[in-house]
Amino acid sequence: DKSVYSVGLNYFDQKGSFVNTFFKRYSVRANTSFKPVSFLKIGENFQLSYEERLGGANRGEGDAWASAYRMVPYVPVYDIKGGYGGNGVGESGNGNSPIANLERARDNTNKFTRLFGNVYAEVPFTSYLTARTSLGLDAGNQFVKNISRKTYERSENQGTTQLTEEAFYYLSWTWTNTLNFQKVFAENHDVNVIVGTEAVKG
């Protein structure tokens, strides 16, 4: 009679349509409320998630879909020595082998951690007057690693191997305070008035 709670766990694992790609997500969600004394109610609703993506890009002019239709059909995936087939010779355009791109990008990773939700407190001064304060939070941290490897089979080759690592975070919050008046007069008139303030950091 003094507490209500709900906790959920989720695990999602999906292999991509392209080779050497996948997406994984782990998340936990908690929704609780407590009434330790008669004049106070506190609660929260938060979700924490971790996502991980592996492999090459799947959108844009350099992704596997675009490369597949830009590459001429008579160029094989691999040459007779087991290397990647490409358009380095002849009049075959400047498309890239999607298989070569995906295999070279097999170690690219994108990791994202996010926490969002809110915590609140309510104080009923009377049966018809209640004060409430609520703090909402959205915070995230991301790490990206991309390896751009040297190529040899293209008409426009990349001459060096490059490693790029990026990390960034964000934090936003919303603080809301309200005072709510609700009362029924003479069983025919229901008056509901709410006033409040809100502060936001984007």
Short mmCIF file of C-alpha atoms in Angstrom, two decimals:
data_model
loop_
_atom_site.label_atom_id
_atom_site.label_comp_id
_atom_site.label_asym_id
_atom_site.label_seq_id
_atom_site.Cartn_x
_atom_site.Cartn_y
_atom_site.Cartn_z
CA ASP A 1 0.00 0.00 0.00
CA LYS A 2 3.03 2.31 0.17
CA SER A 3 4.97 1.35 -2.96
CA VAL A 4 4.40 0.38 -6.58
CA TYR A 5 7.23 -0.76 -8.82
CA SER A 6 7.90 -2.23 -12.23
CA VAL A 7 11.30 -3.31 -13.57
CA GLY A 8 11.94 -4.64 -17.07
CA LEU A 9 14.97 -5.96 -18.94
CA ASN A 10 15.39 -6.14 -22.70
CA TYR A 11 18.02 -7.68 -24.99
CA PHE A 12 17.95 -7.22 -28.75
CA ASP A 13 20.42 -8.86 -31.16
CA GLN A 14 20.07 -8.54 -34.93
CA LYS A 15 22.50 -9.49 -37.66
CA GLY A 16 22.54 -7.12 -40.59
CA SER A 17 21.59 -7.88 -44.18
CA PHE A 18 25.17 -6.98 -45.12
CA VAL A 19 28.14 -9.16 -44.15
CA ASN A 20 30.09 -8.17 -41.03
CA THR A 21 27.27 -6.01 -39.63
CA PHE A 22 25.07 -6.32 -36.56
CA PHE A 23 23.12 -4.29 -34.01
CA LYS A 24 22.82 -5.09 -30.30
CA ARG A 25 20.94 -3.32 -27.54
CA TYR A 26 20.70 -3.92 -23.80
CA SER A 27 18.22 -1.92 -21.73
CA VAL A 28 16.71 -1.81 -18.26
CA ARG A 29 13.65 0.20 -17.28
CA ALA A 30 12.36 1.03 -13.80
CA ASN A 31 9.07 2.69 -12.90
CA THR A 32 8.42 3.12 -9.17
CA SER A 33 6.42 5.24 -6.75
CA PHE A 34 6.56 5.39 -2.98
CA LYS A 35 4.49 6.99 -0.24
CA PRO A 36 6.70 6.86 2.85
CA VAL A 37 4.38 9.23 4.79
CA SER A 38 0.83 10.43 4.23
CA PHE A 39 1.85 13.90 3.01
CA LEU A 40 4.53 12.87 0.48
CA LYS A 41 4.63 10.80 -2.70
CA ILE A 42 7.83 10.28 -4.68
CA GLY A 43 8.53 8.31 -7.82
CA GLU A 44 10.65 7.86 -10.91
CA ASN A 45 10.59 6.48 -14.43
CA PHE A 46 14.02 5.82 -15.93
CA GLN A 47 15.51 3.78 -18.74
CA LEU A 48 19.17 2.97 -19.25
CA SER A 49 20.25 1.52 -22.60
CA TYR A 50 23.47 0.50 -24.33
CA GLU A 51 23.66 0.07 -28.11
CA GLU A 52 26.45 -1.30 -30.27
CA ARG A 53 26.69 -1.30 -34.05
CA LEU A 54 29.38 -3.09 -36.01
CA GLY A 55 30.40 -2.80 -39.64
CA GLY A 56 30.28 -0.43 -42.57
CA ALA A 57 27.89 2.32 -43.50
CA ASN A 58 24.41 1.40 -44.68
CA ARG A 59 23.35 4.72 -46.17
CA GLY A 60 24.79 7.34 -48.47
CA GLU A 61 26.48 7.14 -51.83
CA GLY A 62 29.32 5.00 -50.48
CA ASP A 63 27.22 2.33 -48.77
CA ALA A 64 26.82 -1.26 -49.93
CA TRP A 65 23.50 -0.70 -51.73
CA ALA A 66 24.81 2.22 -53.75
CA SER A 67 28.08 0.45 -54.50
CA ALA A 68 26.23 -2.66 -55.70
CA TYR A 69 24.42 -0.87 -58.52
CA ARG A 70 27.32 1.45 -59.38
CA MET A 71 29.76 -1.44 -59.82
CA VAL A 72 29.77 -2.92 -63.34
CA PRO A 73 28.42 -6.51 -63.36
CA TYR A 74 31.30 -8.14 -65.24
CA VAL A 75 33.87 -7.37 -62.53
CA PRO A 76 34.16 -10.40 -60.18
CA VAL A 77 34.06 -10.13 -56.38
CA TYR A 78 37.53 -11.69 -56.15
CA ASP A 79 40.30 -12.01 -58.72
CA ILE A 80 42.13 -15.25 -59.59
CA LYS A 81 44.66 -14.67 -56.79
CA GLY A 82 42.01 -14.22 -54.10
CA GLY A 83 42.24 -10.44 -53.94
CA TYR A 84 39.31 -8.11 -54.42
CA GLY A 85 38.10 -7.57 -57.94
CA GLY A 86 37.85 -3.96 -59.01
CA ASN A 87 37.70 -1.42 -61.78
CA GLY A 88 41.31 -0.33 -61.66
CA VAL A 89 41.73 -1.00 -65.37
CA GLY A 90 39.53 -0.39 -68.40
CA GLU A 91 36.50 1.84 -68.83
CA SER A 92 34.42 0.54 -65.94
CA GLY A 93 33.59 3.68 -63.98
CA ASN A 94 34.58 4.60 -60.45
CA GLY A 95 32.27 2.35 -58.40
CA ASN A 96 33.61 0.31 -55.49
CA SER A 97 33.14 -3.34 -54.60
CA PRO A 98 30.52 -3.52 -51.80
CA ILE A 99 32.03 -6.76 -50.51
CA ALA A 100 35.49 -5.20 -50.29
CA ASN A 101 34.09 -2.16 -48.51
CA LEU A 102 32.17 -4.25 -45.97
CA GLU A 103 35.09 -6.56 -45.23
CA ARG A 104 37.45 -3.62 -44.77
CA ALA A 105 34.92 -2.00 -42.41
CA ARG A 106 34.41 -5.13 -40.29
CA ASP A 107 36.03 -3.49 -37.22
CA ASN A 108 34.11 -0.22 -37.37
CA THR A 109 32.10 0.25 -34.18
CA ASN A 110 29.52 2.69 -32.85
CA LYS A 111 28.70 2.46 -29.12
CA PHE A 112 25.98 4.57 -27.51
CA THR A 113 24.89 4.72 -23.85
CA ARG A 114 21.76 6.67 -22.90
CA LEU A 115 19.91 7.45 -19.68
CA PHE A 116 16.55 9.21 -19.80
CA GLY A 117 13.50 9.59 -17.60
CA ASN A 118 12.28 11.67 -14.70
CA VAL A 119 11.94 11.77 -10.93
CA TYR A 120 9.13 13.59 -9.11
CA ALA A 121 7.67 14.44 -5.70
CA GLU A 122 4.11 15.41 -4.74
CA VAL A 123 2.86 17.08 -1.56
CA PRO A 124 -0.93 17.25 -1.04
CA PHE A 125 -1.49 20.21 1.27
CA THR A 126 -5.23 19.50 1.35
CA SER A 127 -7.63 17.23 -0.50
CA TYR A 128 -7.90 19.83 -3.27
CA LEU A 129 -4.45 21.52 -3.36
CA THR A 130 -1.33 19.63 -4.48
CA ALA A 131 2.24 20.76 -5.21
CA ARG A 132 4.42 18.76 -7.58
CA THR A 133 8.03 19.03 -8.69
CA SER A 134 9.51 16.95 -11.51
CA LEU A 135 13.00 16.73 -12.97
CA GLY A 136 13.41 15.12 -16.41
CA LEU A 137 16.81 14.03 -17.68
CA ASP A 138 18.24 12.90 -21.00
CA ALA A 139 21.97 12.10 -21.07
CA GLY A 140 24.02 10.17 -23.58
CA ASN A 141 27.59 9.17 -24.39
CA GLN A 142 28.79 7.89 -27.78
CA PHE A 143 32.04 6.40 -29.03
CA VAL A 144 32.73 5.84 -32.74
CA LYS A 145 35.71 4.04 -34.32
CA ASN A 146 36.24 3.96 -38.08
CA ILE A 147 39.12 2.35 -39.95
CA SER A 148 39.59 3.47 -43.55
CA ARG A 149 41.94 0.95 -45.12
CA LYS A 150 44.29 1.30 -48.06
CA THR A 151 42.88 0.03 -51.37
CA TYR A 152 44.52 -1.32 -54.53
CA GLU A 153 41.75 -2.49 -56.91
CA ARG A 154 39.83 0.72 -57.57
CA SER A 155 40.11 3.30 -60.30
CA GLU A 156 40.35 5.88 -57.48
CA ASN A 157 42.39 4.21 -54.73
CA GLN A 158 43.05 5.33 -51.19
CA GLY A 159 46.78 5.39 -50.56
CA THR A 160 46.88 5.14 -46.76
CA THR A 161 45.13 3.42 -43.86
CA GLN A 162 43.52 5.78 -41.38
CA LEU A 163 42.02 5.28 -37.93
CA THR A 164 39.46 7.79 -36.65
CA GLU A 165 38.03 7.75 -33.13
CA GLU A 166 35.38 10.13 -31.83
CA ALA A 167 33.70 10.48 -28.46
CA PHE A 168 31.05 12.94 -27.34
CA TYR A 169 28.27 13.32 -24.81
CA TYR A 170 25.18 15.42 -24.25
CA LEU A 171 22.99 16.37 -21.30
CA SER A 172 19.59 18.03 -21.24
CA TRP A 173 17.10 18.44 -18.42
CA THR A 174 13.66 19.89 -17.70
CA TRP A 175 12.58 21.03 -14.22
CA THR A 176 8.86 21.58 -13.76
CA ASN A 177 7.05 22.89 -10.67
CA THR A 178 3.25 23.08 -10.46
CA LEU A 179 0.54 23.92 -7.96
CA ASN A 180 -2.81 22.28 -8.74
CA PHE A 181 -6.19 23.32 -7.28
CA GLN A 182 -9.16 21.05 -7.96
CA LYS A 183 -12.44 21.16 -6.08
CA VAL A 184 -16.10 20.42 -6.69
CA PHE A 185 -18.60 22.99 -5.42
CA ALA A 186 -22.26 22.13 -4.83
CA GLU A 187 -21.80 18.91 -6.86
CA ASN A 188 -22.30 20.84 -10.10
CA HIS A 189 -19.19 22.96 -10.46
CA ASP A 190 -15.76 21.41 -10.91
CA VAL A 191 -12.96 23.98 -10.69
CA ASN A 192 -9.45 23.00 -11.79
CA VAL A 193 -6.65 25.58 -11.78
CA ILE A 194 -2.98 24.87 -12.35
CA VAL A 195 -0.03 27.27 -12.18
CA GLY A 196 3.62 26.47 -12.59
CA THR A 197 7.11 27.24 -13.79
CA GLU A 198 9.49 25.32 -16.01
CA ALA A 199 13.24 25.52 -16.65
CA VAL A 200 14.84 23.78 -19.62
CA LYS A 201 18.47 23.11 -20.52
CA GLY A 202 18.88 21.74 -24.05
#
